[in-house]
């Protein structure tokens, strides 16, 4: 069995365990994947710790000790997956079937193929022993619900259980016109509930009443029409420059038209702006009663450097003279890691081996991952995998949480090889990697 074969077999098992997180505490059942991983490591000599902050919501950590004076490396994988609309799938979402060189299943891309790769590489390091620095593989629960029973639980309750100094996780490794994307940071979260109040009364006598519903509708309209400025930070500028747009396209982007990015237009817009999505509206209960209260909930994703207070100021500027109360639901600032340092340099070298002549393009994730916890706790964190050149960023993103989510087995092979190379370089050891597709660094194009 090759390292690839081990990874594929484990990946199929993880998918079949169906650890579906519906955002409630009693869902997930990541204990199934924790059990599978613990069986996978039997006899390898790793140190194992299990944590269960809520019944069945198990995270498991595997450690291969190395020289404490050398740089450690940590793999952060998550073991939960999002729900499915089963009737929209043409394959069984939890059968992990392979057809035409693709593996179908919920979580195949997000992110069980990386989690399985991390496990296989860690086991190989354990079998060979004596890594330069300590290698940790943390298979965490509850990432899909922002980690309250996973990474954020460790942050609050037991941060010392994981070495956060040099971390790798999802996603990264897809292609752009000017290079290969590696995730260096992610936007924050500023979830808000805006309340308005009006007159109560009987629905038959509306004359001269102050309608809460009319008021919240106007709030929603004003926020939707707010003019949010485009970012001007080096990460966005570098991403934009990687497309090598002509002057006319550059003018369109400056005017707020992101069509030059093609099927990445929504991603590029989100990358470069604080975004506000109005997602929940509540008012009233009975059709013949004027509700005196209404509220609007918003999923706001701030850019790096933007504070929670600045988000509130932005909202109040947009809302203007309407009297509102702004309630905070979830507050997490954006996080970014530097494009310098030993782990970053190792990633750049590794990408260059597989795709000679291609630049690494630092990219900001518009959603969330467990890496933000690593960055908050003083470490660096990068989203890393590798995809074949025909899988551009838009194609890779389209698989996330999709119907018929599928992974090209070629991308699994590339990711296994890439993680092995990163580990060899960073920990100063040699691993046995036999290629399933007879593809070696420098031949991936």
XYZ file of C-alpha atoms in Angstrom:
445
model
C 0.000 0.000 0.000
C 1.285 3.447 -0.921
C 0.758 6.572 1.144
C -1.862 7.548 -1.431
C -3.672 4.215 -1.038
C -3.711 4.595 2.744
C -5.105 8.102 2.393
C -7.838 7.138 -0.063
C -9.017 4.205 2.039
C -9.170 6.376 5.149
C -10.908 9.188 3.279
C -13.668 6.861 2.141
C -14.177 5.661 5.705
C -14.375 9.214 7.034
C -17.008 10.128 4.439
C -19.057 6.998 5.207
C -19.113 7.881 8.901
C -21.437 10.804 8.005
C -20.452 13.194 10.791
C -23.064 15.768 9.791
C -23.013 19.047 11.711
C -26.367 20.852 11.460
C -25.085 23.632 13.760
C -26.766 22.160 16.854
C -24.797 20.796 19.805
C -26.279 17.300 19.541
C -25.369 16.814 15.868
C -21.976 16.009 14.365
C -21.151 12.723 16.103
C -17.497 13.295 15.247
C -16.764 10.485 17.691
C -17.185 8.150 14.697
C -14.350 9.783 12.792
C -12.252 10.047 15.954
C -12.650 6.280 16.415
C -11.686 5.635 12.793
C -8.596 7.779 13.122
C -7.548 6.126 16.367
C -7.815 2.714 14.692
C -5.800 4.031 11.746
C -2.918 4.931 14.078
C -2.862 1.656 16.060
C 0.705 0.371 16.337
C 2.321 3.540 14.972
C 3.656 4.770 18.310
C 1.964 8.163 18.292
C 0.753 9.870 21.441
C -3.058 10.118 21.464
C -5.383 12.441 23.378
C -9.170 12.607 23.095
C -11.374 15.521 24.133
C -15.179 15.558 24.325
C -16.679 18.876 25.490
C -20.175 17.599 24.629
C -21.382 14.017 24.189
C -20.188 12.540 20.875
C -18.444 15.801 19.818
C -14.960 14.315 19.961
C -11.697 15.909 18.888
C -8.576 13.750 18.820
C -4.918 14.814 18.799
C -1.960 12.726 17.634
C 1.584 13.813 18.471
C 4.963 12.604 17.224
C 7.531 14.175 19.586
C 10.615 15.783 18.111
C 13.410 18.082 19.204
C 11.776 20.815 21.352
C 14.427 23.294 20.197
C 13.384 22.939 16.555
C 10.345 24.333 14.775
C 7.160 22.306 15.373
C 4.550 21.610 12.712
C 0.814 21.196 13.307
C -1.864 19.871 10.978
C -5.370 21.155 11.792
C -8.016 18.961 10.181
C -11.713 18.945 10.868
C -13.889 15.849 10.886
C -17.420 17.246 10.597
C -19.325 17.905 7.374
C -22.318 20.035 6.445
C -25.809 18.598 5.818
C -27.004 17.435 2.399
C -30.186 17.746 0.364
C -30.142 14.064 -0.517
C -32.753 14.371 -3.261
C -30.495 16.840 -5.103
C -27.610 14.352 -5.290
C -27.215 11.850 -8.119
C -24.920 9.715 -5.919
C -25.308 8.524 -2.342
C -23.598 11.377 -0.439
C -22.173 8.991 2.141
C -21.211 6.004 -0.023
C -17.843 7.482 -1.100
C -18.176 5.989 -4.581
C -15.477 6.468 -7.213
C -16.480 7.117 -10.816
C -14.419 8.458 -13.713
C -11.469 9.367 -11.514
C -13.564 11.266 -8.977
C -14.586 10.438 -5.421
C -18.130 11.548 -4.557
C -19.262 12.313 -1.039
C -20.141 14.985 1.466
C -16.904 16.325 2.868
C -14.726 14.897 0.096
C -13.423 18.403 -0.616
C -14.403 20.206 2.600
C -12.091 19.054 4.086
C -11.834 15.312 4.609
C -9.340 14.756 1.799
C -6.896 17.070 3.575
C -7.711 15.560 6.988
C -7.038 12.056 5.641
C -3.804 13.255 4.025
C -2.676 14.758 7.320
C -3.397 11.492 9.102
C -1.490 9.369 6.588
C 1.561 11.644 6.593
C 1.559 11.820 10.402
C 1.412 8.027 10.673
C 4.321 7.711 8.262
C 6.369 10.174 10.334
C 5.538 8.197 13.491
C 6.610 4.933 11.893
C 9.936 6.385 10.809
C 10.487 8.277 14.057
C 12.823 11.062 15.136
C 11.354 14.074 13.297
C 13.391 17.251 13.618
C 10.571 19.100 15.355
C 7.364 17.852 16.938
C 4.545 16.979 14.550
C 0.970 17.343 15.796
C -2.165 16.275 13.955
C -5.356 17.667 15.503
C -8.591 16.242 14.082
C -11.136 18.712 15.381
C -14.889 18.655 15.758
C -17.410 21.404 14.983
C -15.489 23.494 12.452
C -18.612 23.949 10.346
C -20.293 25.733 13.279
C -17.265 28.028 13.837
C -15.623 25.638 16.283
C -17.491 26.299 19.520
C -17.072 22.608 20.409
C -13.782 22.311 18.545
C -11.000 24.831 17.910
C -12.648 27.669 19.846
C -13.297 25.301 22.768
C -9.567 24.574 22.879
C -8.870 28.305 22.675
C -11.082 28.943 25.715
C -10.555 25.836 27.806
C -7.292 24.118 26.903
C -5.098 26.096 24.502
C -1.984 24.213 25.596
C -3.285 20.915 24.215
C -2.252 21.956 20.691
C 0.960 23.575 19.494
C -0.309 26.506 17.434
C 3.024 27.914 16.253
C 3.129 26.600 12.641
C -0.223 25.350 11.365
C -1.608 24.045 8.087
C -5.284 23.498 7.296
C -7.829 24.069 4.535
C -7.979 24.946 1.637
C -5.502 26.397 -0.895
C -3.645 24.947 -3.848
C -5.995 25.803 -6.700
C -4.873 27.828 -9.672
C -5.063 31.460 -10.743
C -3.900 33.031 -14.010
C -0.726 34.188 -12.267
C 0.038 31.297 -9.947
C -1.179 28.989 -7.198
C -3.376 30.266 -4.359
C -2.288 29.662 -0.761
C -4.605 30.923 1.980
C -2.855 33.346 4.343
C -5.832 34.751 6.235
C -9.571 35.001 6.490
C -12.187 37.636 6.965
C -13.757 38.191 10.341
C -17.302 37.784 11.598
C -19.521 40.604 12.821
C -22.980 39.097 13.047
C -25.531 41.706 13.996
C -29.210 41.892 14.933
C -30.795 45.302 14.400
C -33.938 46.062 16.414
C -36.577 48.692 15.733
C -39.704 49.539 17.683
C -43.057 51.006 16.681
C -46.672 51.236 17.774
C -48.719 48.238 18.761
C -52.384 48.131 17.828
C -55.201 46.443 15.971
C -54.650 45.760 12.305
C -57.996 47.390 11.453
C -56.919 50.862 12.611
C -53.510 51.685 11.049
C -54.053 55.445 10.748
C -51.107 57.533 12.022
C -49.280 54.521 13.445
C -45.503 54.116 13.600
C -45.007 50.763 11.829
C -42.053 48.680 13.020
C -42.235 46.635 9.814
C -42.049 49.712 7.585
C -39.135 50.960 9.655
C -37.146 47.719 9.460
C -37.797 47.593 5.717
C -36.266 51.042 5.331
C -33.300 49.981 7.445
C -32.770 47.017 5.135
C -33.007 49.226 2.039
C -30.491 51.755 3.327
C -27.984 49.084 4.307
C -28.337 47.400 0.917
C -27.529 50.687 -0.801
C -24.503 51.509 1.367
C -21.374 52.291 -0.623
C -18.614 50.163 0.866
C -15.060 51.071 -0.192
C -12.743 48.623 -1.947
C -9.715 47.315 -0.048
C -6.237 48.612 -0.785
C -4.062 46.190 1.160
C -1.124 44.234 -0.306
C -2.916 40.867 -0.228
C -5.812 42.123 -2.333
C -3.514 44.049 -4.669
C -1.309 41.003 -5.209
C -4.329 38.795 -5.912
C -5.704 41.329 -8.380
C -2.349 41.758 -10.116
C -2.049 37.995 -10.588
C -4.835 38.215 -13.205
C -2.793 40.624 -15.365
C -5.835 42.650 -16.415
C -5.705 45.170 -19.243
C -6.291 48.880 -18.431
C -9.960 48.768 -19.369
C -10.616 45.879 -17.011
C -8.762 47.668 -14.240
C -11.042 50.680 -14.705
C -14.119 48.479 -14.468
C -12.906 46.972 -11.202
C -12.135 50.413 -9.780
C -15.708 51.445 -10.627
C -17.135 48.483 -8.703
C -17.731 46.173 -11.676
C -16.059 42.834 -10.932
C -17.072 41.117 -14.171
C -13.438 40.954 -15.406
C -12.899 38.223 -12.797
C -15.415 36.042 -14.621
C -16.672 33.159 -12.493
C -14.591 34.505 -9.610
C -16.391 37.862 -9.583
C -18.375 37.155 -6.380
C -15.265 35.817 -4.639
C -13.162 38.793 -5.730
C -15.830 41.206 -4.532
C -15.991 39.479 -1.144
C -12.179 39.355 -0.953
C -11.957 43.115 -1.425
C -14.902 44.418 0.616
C -16.535 44.162 3.968
C -19.691 42.304 2.950
C -23.162 42.549 4.482
C -25.701 39.815 3.806
C -29.172 40.421 5.257
C -30.336 36.934 6.105
C -33.128 36.925 8.723
C -36.127 39.239 9.197
C -38.636 38.798 12.009
C -41.763 40.744 12.994
C -45.236 40.013 14.220
C -47.191 36.860 14.857
C -50.887 37.433 14.175
C -52.166 38.937 10.954
C -54.534 41.347 12.766
C -51.963 42.739 15.228
C -49.539 45.588 14.520
C -46.164 44.336 15.780
C -44.341 46.838 17.975
C -40.971 45.195 17.394
C -39.037 43.924 14.382
C -35.474 42.823 13.837
C -33.067 42.145 11.011
C -30.082 39.782 11.229
C -26.997 40.216 9.111
C -23.963 38.102 8.308
C -21.192 40.700 8.118
C -17.644 39.709 7.167
C -15.102 42.443 8.004
C -11.766 42.836 6.280
C -8.427 42.553 8.081
C -7.774 45.628 10.181
C -11.426 46.583 10.581
C -12.644 46.680 14.178
C -16.059 45.727 15.501
C -16.675 49.358 16.465
C -15.929 50.403 12.896
C -18.527 47.911 11.668
C -21.132 49.513 13.950
C -20.159 52.994 12.752
C -20.509 51.824 9.147
C -24.016 50.533 9.911
C -25.098 53.698 11.698
C -23.803 55.829 8.825
C -25.865 53.754 6.396
C -29.012 53.712 8.556
C -28.948 57.429 9.236
C -31.740 58.992 11.283
C -33.743 55.829 12.061
C -33.677 54.927 15.756
C -32.250 51.410 16.069
C -30.559 49.150 18.575
C -27.571 47.148 17.316
C -27.081 43.804 19.050
C -23.835 41.862 18.652
C -24.190 38.118 17.989
C -20.732 36.830 16.976
C -17.632 39.011 16.960
C -14.363 37.720 15.528
C -11.788 39.968 13.919
C -10.148 38.993 10.637
C -6.788 37.233 10.914
C -3.784 37.195 8.577
C -0.420 35.424 8.706
C 2.781 36.913 7.252
C 4.213 35.847 3.904
C 7.594 35.372 5.537
C 9.047 32.806 7.899
C 10.115 29.158 7.750
C 6.706 27.582 7.119
C 5.774 30.054 4.403
C 9.152 29.594 2.721
C 8.653 25.813 2.782
C 5.238 26.124 1.123
C 6.649 28.381 -1.599
C 9.502 25.940 -2.270
C 7.114 22.999 -2.411
C 4.694 24.663 -4.841
C 7.683 25.556 -7.012
C 8.741 21.913 -7.161
C 5.352 20.759 -8.410
C 4.613 23.737 -10.647
C 7.925 25.259 -11.783
C 7.704 28.900 -12.766
C 4.377 29.489 -11.023
C 4.179 32.082 -8.272
C 2.439 31.536 -4.968
C -0.417 34.023 -4.642
C -1.343 34.901 -1.033
C -5.130 34.705 -0.849
C -7.738 35.686 1.729
C -10.498 33.212 2.557
C -13.920 34.832 2.569
C -15.305 32.216 4.969
C -13.901 30.839 8.200
C -11.576 28.039 9.278
C -9.899 26.799 12.446
C -6.723 28.622 11.421
C -8.043 31.871 12.853
C -7.641 30.342 16.330
C -4.002 29.501 15.612
C -3.359 33.080 14.523
C -5.112 34.544 17.559
C -2.984 32.352 19.819
C 0.224 33.695 18.303
C 0.921 31.162 15.561
C 0.917 31.303 11.796
C -1.657 29.415 9.762
C -1.905 28.680 6.038
C -4.564 26.929 3.974
C -2.706 24.424 1.822
C -3.389 21.578 -0.596
C -2.540 21.079 -4.272
C -4.791 20.720 -7.302
C -4.058 19.949 -10.927
C -3.720 23.037 -13.166
C -7.196 22.640 -14.672
C -8.743 23.128 -11.227
C -8.795 26.887 -10.887
C -9.948 28.664 -7.744
C -13.515 29.045 -8.991
C -13.768 25.324 -9.793
C -12.385 24.325 -6.403
C -14.669 26.742 -4.532
C -17.712 25.483 -6.437
C -17.343 22.038 -4.827
C -17.630 23.366 -1.272
C -21.008 22.398 0.271
C -22.307 21.548 -3.211
C -24.663 18.829 -4.436
C -22.607 15.906 -5.767
C -19.497 17.247 -4.032
C -16.557 15.396 -5.532
C -12.779 15.261 -5.442
C -10.549 14.452 -8.396
C -8.278 11.612 -7.302
C -5.426 13.357 -9.090
C -5.818 16.203 -6.593
C -5.707 13.768 -3.698
C -2.450 12.364 -5.073
C -0.954 15.835 -5.479
C -1.989 16.820 -1.958
C -0.512 13.653 -0.434
C 2.761 14.267 -2.236
C 2.789 17.962 -1.322
C 2.134 17.354 2.385
C 4.851 14.716 2.419
C 7.318 17.135 0.819
C 6.430 19.962 3.207
C 6.868 17.597 6.140
C 10.198 16.306 4.847
C 11.533 19.800 4.353
C 10.187 21.307 7.545
C 11.001 18.425 9.899
C 14.203 17.349 8.197
C 13.329 13.744 7.393
C 12.584 11.492 4.437
C 9.234 9.790 3.807
C 8.349 6.975 1.431
C 5.973 8.396 -1.165
C 5.078 6.261 -4.174
C 3.022 8.051 -6.798
C -0.282 6.531 -7.876
C -0.234 8.541 -11.095
C 3.515 8.393 -11.823
C 3.585 12.125 -11.205
C 6.523 13.710 -9.449
C 7.429 17.255 -8.485
C 8.140 19.251 -11.607
C 5.898 17.053 -13.774
C 2.525 18.202 -12.419
C 1.827 20.503 -15.317
